[in-house]
Coordinates of C-alpha atoms and ligand atoms in Angstrom, one line a residue:
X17 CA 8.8 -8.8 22.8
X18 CA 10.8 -6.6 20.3
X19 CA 8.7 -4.1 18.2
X20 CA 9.6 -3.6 14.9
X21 CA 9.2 0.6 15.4
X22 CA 8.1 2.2 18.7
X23 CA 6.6 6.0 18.7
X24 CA 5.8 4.8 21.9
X25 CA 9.2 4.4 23.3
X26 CA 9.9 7.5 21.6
X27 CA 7.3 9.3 23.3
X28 CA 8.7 7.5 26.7
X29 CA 12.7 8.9 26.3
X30 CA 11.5 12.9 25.8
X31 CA 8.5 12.4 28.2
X32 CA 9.1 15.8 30.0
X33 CA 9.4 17.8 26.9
X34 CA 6.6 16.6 25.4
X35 CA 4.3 16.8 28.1
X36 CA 5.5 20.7 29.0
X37 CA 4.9 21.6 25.2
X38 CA 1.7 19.9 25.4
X39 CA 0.4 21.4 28.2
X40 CA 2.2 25.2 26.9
X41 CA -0.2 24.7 23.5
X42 CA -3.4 23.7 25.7
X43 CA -3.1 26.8 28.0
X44 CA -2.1 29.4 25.3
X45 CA -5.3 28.6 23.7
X46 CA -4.6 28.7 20.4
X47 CA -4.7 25.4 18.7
X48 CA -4.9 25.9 14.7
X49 CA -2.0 28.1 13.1
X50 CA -0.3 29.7 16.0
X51 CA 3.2 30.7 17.0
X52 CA 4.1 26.8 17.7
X53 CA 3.5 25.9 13.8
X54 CA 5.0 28.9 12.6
X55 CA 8.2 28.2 14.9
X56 CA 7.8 24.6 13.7
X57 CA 8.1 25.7 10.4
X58 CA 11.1 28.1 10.1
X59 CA 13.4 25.5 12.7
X60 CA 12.5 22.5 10.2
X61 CA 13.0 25.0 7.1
X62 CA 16.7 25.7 8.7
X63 CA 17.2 22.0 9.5
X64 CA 16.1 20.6 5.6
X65 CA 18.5 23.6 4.5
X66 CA 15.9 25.3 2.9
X67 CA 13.9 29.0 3.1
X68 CA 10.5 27.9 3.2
X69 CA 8.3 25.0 5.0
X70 CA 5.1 25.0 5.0
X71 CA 2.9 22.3 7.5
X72 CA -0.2 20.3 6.6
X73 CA -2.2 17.7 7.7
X74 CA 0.1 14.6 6.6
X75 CA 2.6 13.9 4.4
X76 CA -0.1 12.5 1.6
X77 CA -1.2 16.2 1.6
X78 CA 2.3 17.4 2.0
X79 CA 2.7 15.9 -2.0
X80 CA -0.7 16.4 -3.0
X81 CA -0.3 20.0 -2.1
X82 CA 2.8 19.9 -4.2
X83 CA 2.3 19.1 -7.4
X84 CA -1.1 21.3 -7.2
X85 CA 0.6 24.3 -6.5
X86 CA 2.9 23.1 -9.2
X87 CA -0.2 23.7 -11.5
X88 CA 0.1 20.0 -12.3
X89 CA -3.6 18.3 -12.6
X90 CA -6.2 16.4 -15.2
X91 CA -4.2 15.5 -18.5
X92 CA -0.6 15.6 -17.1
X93 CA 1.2 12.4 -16.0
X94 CA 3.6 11.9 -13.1
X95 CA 6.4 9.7 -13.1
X96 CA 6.7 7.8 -9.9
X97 CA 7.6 4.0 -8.3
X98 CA 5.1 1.4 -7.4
X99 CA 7.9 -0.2 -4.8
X100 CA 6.5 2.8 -2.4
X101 CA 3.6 3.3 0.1
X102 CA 0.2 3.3 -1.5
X103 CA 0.3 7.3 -0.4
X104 CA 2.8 8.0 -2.7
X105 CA 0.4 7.2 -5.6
X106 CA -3.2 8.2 -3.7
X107 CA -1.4 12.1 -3.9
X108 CA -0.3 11.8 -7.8
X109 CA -3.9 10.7 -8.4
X110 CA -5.2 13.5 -6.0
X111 CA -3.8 16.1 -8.0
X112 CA -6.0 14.7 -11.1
X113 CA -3.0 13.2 -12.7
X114 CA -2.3 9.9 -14.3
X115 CA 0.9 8.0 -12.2
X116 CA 3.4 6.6 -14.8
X117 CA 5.3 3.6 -12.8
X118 CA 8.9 2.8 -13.4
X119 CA 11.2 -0.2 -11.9
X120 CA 13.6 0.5 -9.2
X121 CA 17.2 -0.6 -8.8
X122 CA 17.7 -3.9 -6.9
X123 CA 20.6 -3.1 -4.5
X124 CA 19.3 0.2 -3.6
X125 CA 15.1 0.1 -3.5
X126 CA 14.9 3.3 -5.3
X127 CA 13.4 4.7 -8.8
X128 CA 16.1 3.6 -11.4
X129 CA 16.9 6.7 -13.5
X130 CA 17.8 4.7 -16.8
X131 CA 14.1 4.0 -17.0
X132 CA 13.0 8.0 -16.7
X133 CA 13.3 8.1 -20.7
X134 CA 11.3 4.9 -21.7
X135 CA 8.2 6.6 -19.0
X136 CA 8.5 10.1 -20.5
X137 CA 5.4 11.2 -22.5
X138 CA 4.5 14.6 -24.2
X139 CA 2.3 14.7 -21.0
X140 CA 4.8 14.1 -18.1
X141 CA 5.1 16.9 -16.0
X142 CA 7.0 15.5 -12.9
X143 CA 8.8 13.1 -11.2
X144 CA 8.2 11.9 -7.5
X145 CA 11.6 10.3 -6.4
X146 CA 10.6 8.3 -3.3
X147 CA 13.5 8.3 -1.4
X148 CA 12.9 4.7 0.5
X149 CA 13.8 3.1 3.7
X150 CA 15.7 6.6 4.6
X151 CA 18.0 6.4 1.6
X152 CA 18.6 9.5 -1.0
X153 CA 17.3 8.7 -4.6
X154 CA 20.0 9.2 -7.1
X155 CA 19.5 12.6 -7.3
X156 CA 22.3 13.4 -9.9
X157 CA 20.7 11.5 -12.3
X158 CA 17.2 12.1 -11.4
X159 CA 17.6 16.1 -11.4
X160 CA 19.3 16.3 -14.5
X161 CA 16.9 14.6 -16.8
X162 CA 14.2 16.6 -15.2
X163 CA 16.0 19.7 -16.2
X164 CA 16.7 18.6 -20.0
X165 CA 13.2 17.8 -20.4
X166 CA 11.7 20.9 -18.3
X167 CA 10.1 18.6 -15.7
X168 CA 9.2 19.1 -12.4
X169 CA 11.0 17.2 -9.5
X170 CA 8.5 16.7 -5.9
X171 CA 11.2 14.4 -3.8
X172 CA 8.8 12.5 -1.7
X173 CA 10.7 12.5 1.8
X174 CA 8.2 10.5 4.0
X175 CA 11.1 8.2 5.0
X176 CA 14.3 10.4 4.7
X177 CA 14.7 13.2 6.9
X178 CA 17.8 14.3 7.4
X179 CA 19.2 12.3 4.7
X180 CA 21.9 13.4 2.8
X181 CA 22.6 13.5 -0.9
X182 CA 26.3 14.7 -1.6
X183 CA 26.5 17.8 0.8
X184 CA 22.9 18.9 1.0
X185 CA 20.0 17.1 2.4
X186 CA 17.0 15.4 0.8
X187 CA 14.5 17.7 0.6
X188 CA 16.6 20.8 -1.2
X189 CA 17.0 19.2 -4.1
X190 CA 13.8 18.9 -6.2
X191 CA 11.2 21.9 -6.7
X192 CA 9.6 20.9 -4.1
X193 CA 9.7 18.2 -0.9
X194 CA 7.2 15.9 0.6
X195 CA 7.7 15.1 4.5
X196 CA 5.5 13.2 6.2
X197 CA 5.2 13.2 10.2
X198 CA 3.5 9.7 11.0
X199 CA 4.2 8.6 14.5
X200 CA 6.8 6.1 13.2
X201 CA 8.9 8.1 10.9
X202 CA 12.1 9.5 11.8
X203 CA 10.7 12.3 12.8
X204 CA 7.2 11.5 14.2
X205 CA 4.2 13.5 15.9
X206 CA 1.8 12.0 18.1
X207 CA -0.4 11.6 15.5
X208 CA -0.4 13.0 12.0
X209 CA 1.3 15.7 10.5
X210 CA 3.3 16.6 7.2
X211 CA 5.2 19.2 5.8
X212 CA 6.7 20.6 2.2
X213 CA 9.4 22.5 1.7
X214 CA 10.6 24.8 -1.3
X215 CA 13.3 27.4 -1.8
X216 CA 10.4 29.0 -4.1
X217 CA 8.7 31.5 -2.7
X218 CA 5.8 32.1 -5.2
X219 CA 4.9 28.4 -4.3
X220 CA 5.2 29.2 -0.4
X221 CA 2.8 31.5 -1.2
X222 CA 0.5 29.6 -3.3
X223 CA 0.7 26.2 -0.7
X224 CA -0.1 28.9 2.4
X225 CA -3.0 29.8 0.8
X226 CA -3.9 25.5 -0.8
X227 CA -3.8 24.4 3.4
X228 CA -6.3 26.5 4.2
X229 CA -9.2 27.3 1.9
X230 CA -7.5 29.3 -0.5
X231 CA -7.1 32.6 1.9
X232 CA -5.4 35.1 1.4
X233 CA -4.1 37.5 4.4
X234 CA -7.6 39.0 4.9
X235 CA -9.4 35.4 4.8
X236 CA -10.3 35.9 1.5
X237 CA -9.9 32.8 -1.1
X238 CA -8.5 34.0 -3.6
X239 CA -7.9 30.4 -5.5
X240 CA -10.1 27.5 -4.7
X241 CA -8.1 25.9 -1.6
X242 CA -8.3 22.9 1.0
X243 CA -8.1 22.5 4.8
X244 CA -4.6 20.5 5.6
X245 CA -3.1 22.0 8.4
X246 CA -0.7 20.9 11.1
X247 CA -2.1 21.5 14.4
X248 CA 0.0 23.5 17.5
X249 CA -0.2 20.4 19.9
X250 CA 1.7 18.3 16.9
X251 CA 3.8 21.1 15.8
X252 CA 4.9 22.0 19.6
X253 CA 5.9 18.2 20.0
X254 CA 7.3 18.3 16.6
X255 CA 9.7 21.3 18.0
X256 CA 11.0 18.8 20.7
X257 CA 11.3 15.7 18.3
X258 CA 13.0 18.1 15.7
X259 CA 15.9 18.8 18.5
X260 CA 17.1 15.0 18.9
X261 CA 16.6 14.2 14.9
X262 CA 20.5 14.7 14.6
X263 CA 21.1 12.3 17.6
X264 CA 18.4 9.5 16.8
X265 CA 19.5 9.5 13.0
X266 CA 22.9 8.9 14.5
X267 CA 21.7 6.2 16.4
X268 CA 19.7 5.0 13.6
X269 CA 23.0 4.3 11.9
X270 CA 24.5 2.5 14.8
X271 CA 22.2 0.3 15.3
X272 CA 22.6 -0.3 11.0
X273 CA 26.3 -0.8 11.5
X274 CA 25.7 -3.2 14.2
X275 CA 23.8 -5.2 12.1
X276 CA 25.8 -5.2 9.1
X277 CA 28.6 -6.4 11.1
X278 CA 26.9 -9.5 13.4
X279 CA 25.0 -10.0 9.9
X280 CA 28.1 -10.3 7.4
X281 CA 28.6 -13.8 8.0
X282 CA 25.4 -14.7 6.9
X283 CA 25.4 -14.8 3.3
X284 CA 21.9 -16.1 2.6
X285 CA 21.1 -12.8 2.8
X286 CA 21.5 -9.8 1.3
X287 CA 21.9 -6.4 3.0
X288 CA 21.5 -2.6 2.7
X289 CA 23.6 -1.4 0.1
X290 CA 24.8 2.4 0.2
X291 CA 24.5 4.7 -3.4
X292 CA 27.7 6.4 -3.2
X293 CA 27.9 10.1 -1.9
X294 CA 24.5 9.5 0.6
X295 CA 24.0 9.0 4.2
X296 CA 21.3 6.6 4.8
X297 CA 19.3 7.5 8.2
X298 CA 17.7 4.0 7.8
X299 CA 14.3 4.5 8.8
X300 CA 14.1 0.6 7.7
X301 CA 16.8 -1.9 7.7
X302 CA 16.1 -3.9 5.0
X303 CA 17.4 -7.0 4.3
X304 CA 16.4 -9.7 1.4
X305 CA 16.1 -13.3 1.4
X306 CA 17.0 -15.6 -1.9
X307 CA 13.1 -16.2 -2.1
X308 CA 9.5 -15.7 -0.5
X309 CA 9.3 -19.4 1.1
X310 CA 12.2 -18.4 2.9
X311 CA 11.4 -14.9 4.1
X312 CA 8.3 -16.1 5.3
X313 CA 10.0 -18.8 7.6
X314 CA 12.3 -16.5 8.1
X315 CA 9.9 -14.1 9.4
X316 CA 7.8 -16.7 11.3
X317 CA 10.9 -18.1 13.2
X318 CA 11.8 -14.3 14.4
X319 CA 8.0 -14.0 15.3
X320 CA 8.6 -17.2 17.5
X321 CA 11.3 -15.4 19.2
X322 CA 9.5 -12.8 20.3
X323 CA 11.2 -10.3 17.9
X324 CA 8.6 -8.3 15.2
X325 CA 9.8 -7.6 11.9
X326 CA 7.4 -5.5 8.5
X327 CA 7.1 -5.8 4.9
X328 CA 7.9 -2.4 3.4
X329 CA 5.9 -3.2 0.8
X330 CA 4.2 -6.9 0.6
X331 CA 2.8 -5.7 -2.2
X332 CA 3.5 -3.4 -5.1
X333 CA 0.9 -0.5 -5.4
X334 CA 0.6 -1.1 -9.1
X335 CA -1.1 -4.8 -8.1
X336 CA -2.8 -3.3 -5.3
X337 CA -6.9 -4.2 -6.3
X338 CA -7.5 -0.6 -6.1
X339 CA -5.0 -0.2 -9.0
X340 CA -4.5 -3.2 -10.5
X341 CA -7.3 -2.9 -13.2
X342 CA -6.6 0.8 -14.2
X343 CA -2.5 0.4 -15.1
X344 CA -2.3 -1.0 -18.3
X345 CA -0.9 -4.2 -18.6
X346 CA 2.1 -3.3 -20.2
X347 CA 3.3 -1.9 -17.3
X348 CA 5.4 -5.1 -15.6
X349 CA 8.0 -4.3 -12.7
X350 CA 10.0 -6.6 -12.7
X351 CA 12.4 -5.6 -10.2
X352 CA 9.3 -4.5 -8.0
X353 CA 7.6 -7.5 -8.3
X354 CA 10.6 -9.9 -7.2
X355 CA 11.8 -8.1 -4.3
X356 CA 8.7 -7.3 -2.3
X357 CA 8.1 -10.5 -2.1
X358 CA 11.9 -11.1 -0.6
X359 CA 12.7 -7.7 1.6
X360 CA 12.0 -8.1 5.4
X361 CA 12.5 -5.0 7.6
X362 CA 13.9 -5.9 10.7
X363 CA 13.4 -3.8 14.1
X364 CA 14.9 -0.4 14.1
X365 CA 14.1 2.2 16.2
X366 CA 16.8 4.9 18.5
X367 CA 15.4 3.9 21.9
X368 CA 16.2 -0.4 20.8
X369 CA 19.1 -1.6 23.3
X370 CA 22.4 -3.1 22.4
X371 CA 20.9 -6.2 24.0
X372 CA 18.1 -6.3 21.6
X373 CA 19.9 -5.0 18.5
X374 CA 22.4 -8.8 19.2
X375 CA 19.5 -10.7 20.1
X376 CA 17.4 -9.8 16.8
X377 CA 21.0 -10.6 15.0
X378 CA 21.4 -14.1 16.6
X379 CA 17.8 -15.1 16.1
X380 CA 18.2 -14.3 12.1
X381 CA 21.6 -16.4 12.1
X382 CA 20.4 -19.0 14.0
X383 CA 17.4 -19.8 11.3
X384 CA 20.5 -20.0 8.9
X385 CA 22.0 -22.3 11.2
X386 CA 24.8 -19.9 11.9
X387 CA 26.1 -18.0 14.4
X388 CA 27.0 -14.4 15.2
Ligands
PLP430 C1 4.4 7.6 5.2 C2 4.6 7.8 3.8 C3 3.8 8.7 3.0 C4 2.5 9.2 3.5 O1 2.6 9.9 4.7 P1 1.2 10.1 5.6 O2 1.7 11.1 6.6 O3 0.9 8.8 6.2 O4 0.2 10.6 4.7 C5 4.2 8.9 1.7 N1 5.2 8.3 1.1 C6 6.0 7.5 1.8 C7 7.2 6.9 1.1 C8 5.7 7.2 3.1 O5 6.5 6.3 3.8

């Protein structure tokens, strides 16, 4: 059996590490808010690029958090994509506001930035660039119409650690960053955990005090706050995760080349496409079929094989049934609502073999009747 993703593997190939840190955080004592988190946060702070990261609970939070401390609430609208996780959303509606849902491009899965100006309203405050599958948004494009019309940018990382846009990572470019920590992502805890960065430190400030009831240095709230912390046993394992990120994006992109290559002959379907200028750390290889009867055989056949393969996402948020009846109707996606239905995300994870990586490759040419 091939998984699809595997935090357990992951866990499995830095066993020692993570069992000294764990065992370092249960005999120090401390388990909320201590060194480890702190640490945590300046090492992942120096890694995005940035001067500030603050931890929370997950990387819902991690946005959430965001646009609050952005002063963004009740009455303001955020401009986001529905081709996303359901999170993405949950946090814009969090904050109070109203999530304004725009198309993405085909080729690349991301928001499309020629749609930004037909979704602005005298009440959009921000835009939450998802940057998907572990590809940067285009941030050019995305950045600059944010600045001409004095909106704020939260770039929703979950998916795209160490990503890069042009010369800088994602995660630098907006006013603030989302990350989440979810045991699959590219860089996973052993349970929950997210992060935001920000190069702003009046926002440091005010998301220090959000996480934890509003406190100020003397425990005092001095705003009305939340609890969303990260804890020491996830940030200490974090710490030894955080060390191979460079190496397992790397190998990330191996595995992508591999399949690009044993998968270019087969032109039923279509593969990742890279934006110009970005380095893709594939968290998801994503490949699309020409329609949903044939993804879902396609799928099926793999699943006969032995070999698991997703849907990132089987279906858009925006016709989720906890949505569906409060987006007006006027909002179709097209683009959205054709390729979910087409993507499949095949396995990709550091610790999968060279063995595997060909065997997932010949099972998915040999439903097309082809070989590798
Ligand atoms: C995982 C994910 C989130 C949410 O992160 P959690 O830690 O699960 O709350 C948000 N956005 C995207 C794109 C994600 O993939």
């Amino acid at each position: 059996m091939i998984s699809q993703a595997s935090p357990l593997a992951n866990y499995l190939s830095n066993r020692t590490a993570l069992d000294e840190a764990i065992h370092r955080v249960l005999s120090a004592g401390r388990y909320i808010l201590g060194e480890e988190t702190a640490a945590f946060e300046r090492q992942f702070a120096d890694y995005i690029g940035v001067p500030y990261a603050v931890s929370v609970g997950n990387g819902t939070e991690a946005l959430h958090l965001a646009l609050r401390a952005l002063g963004i609430g009740p009455g303001d609208e955020v401009i986001t994509v529905s081709h996303t996780a359901v999170a993405t959303v949950a946090a814009v509606e969090m904050s109070g506001a109203t999530p304004v849902l725009v198309d993405i491009r085909p080729e690349f899965y991301t928001m499309d930035p020629a749609l930004l100006e037909r979704a602005r309203s005298a009440r959009t405050k921000a835009i939450v660039p998802v940057h998907l599958y572990g590809q940067s948004c285009d941030l050019e494009q995305i950045t600059s119409f944010a600045k001409t019309h004095d909106l704020f940018v939260v770039e929703d990382c979950a998916q795209s650690h160490g990503a890069l846009y042009r010369e800088h990572r994602t995660g630098t470019w907006g006013h603030a960053a989302a990350f989440s920590f979810y045991p699959t992502k590219n860089l996973g805890a052993l349970g929950d955990g997210g992060a935001i960065t920000t190069r702003d430190p009046c926002l440091y400030e005010e998301l220090r005090a959000l996480r934890q009831y509003g406190w100020d240095d003397s425990r005092i709230s001095q705003c009305p706050g939340w609890n969303s912390r990260l804890d020491e046993l996830q940030a200490a394992v974090l710490r030894v995760k955080l060390v191979r990120l460079e190496e397992n994006n790397e190998r990330r992109i191996q595995i992508a080349r591999t399949y690009d290559r044993l998968l270019s002959g087969v032109s039923e379907l279509i593969l990742p496409s890279l934006i110009p200028g970005t380095t893709h750390v594939y968290h998801q290889y994503v490949v699309r079929c020409a329609d949903p009867l044939v993804r879902n055989r396609l799928m099926a056949h793999l699943s006969g094989r032995g070999i698991q393969t997703a849907v990132h996402y089987p279906v858009p948020v925006h016709l989720q049934p906890a949505y569906v009846h409060r987006f007006p109707g006027s909002q179709v996606l097209p683009v959205t609502e054709e390729v979910c239905a087409k993507i499949l995300s095949l396995p990709l994870f550091p610790e999968l073999t060279d063995e595997e990586i060909g065997r997932v490759a010949t099972s998915v040419a040999s439903f097309f009747g082809r070989r590798v």
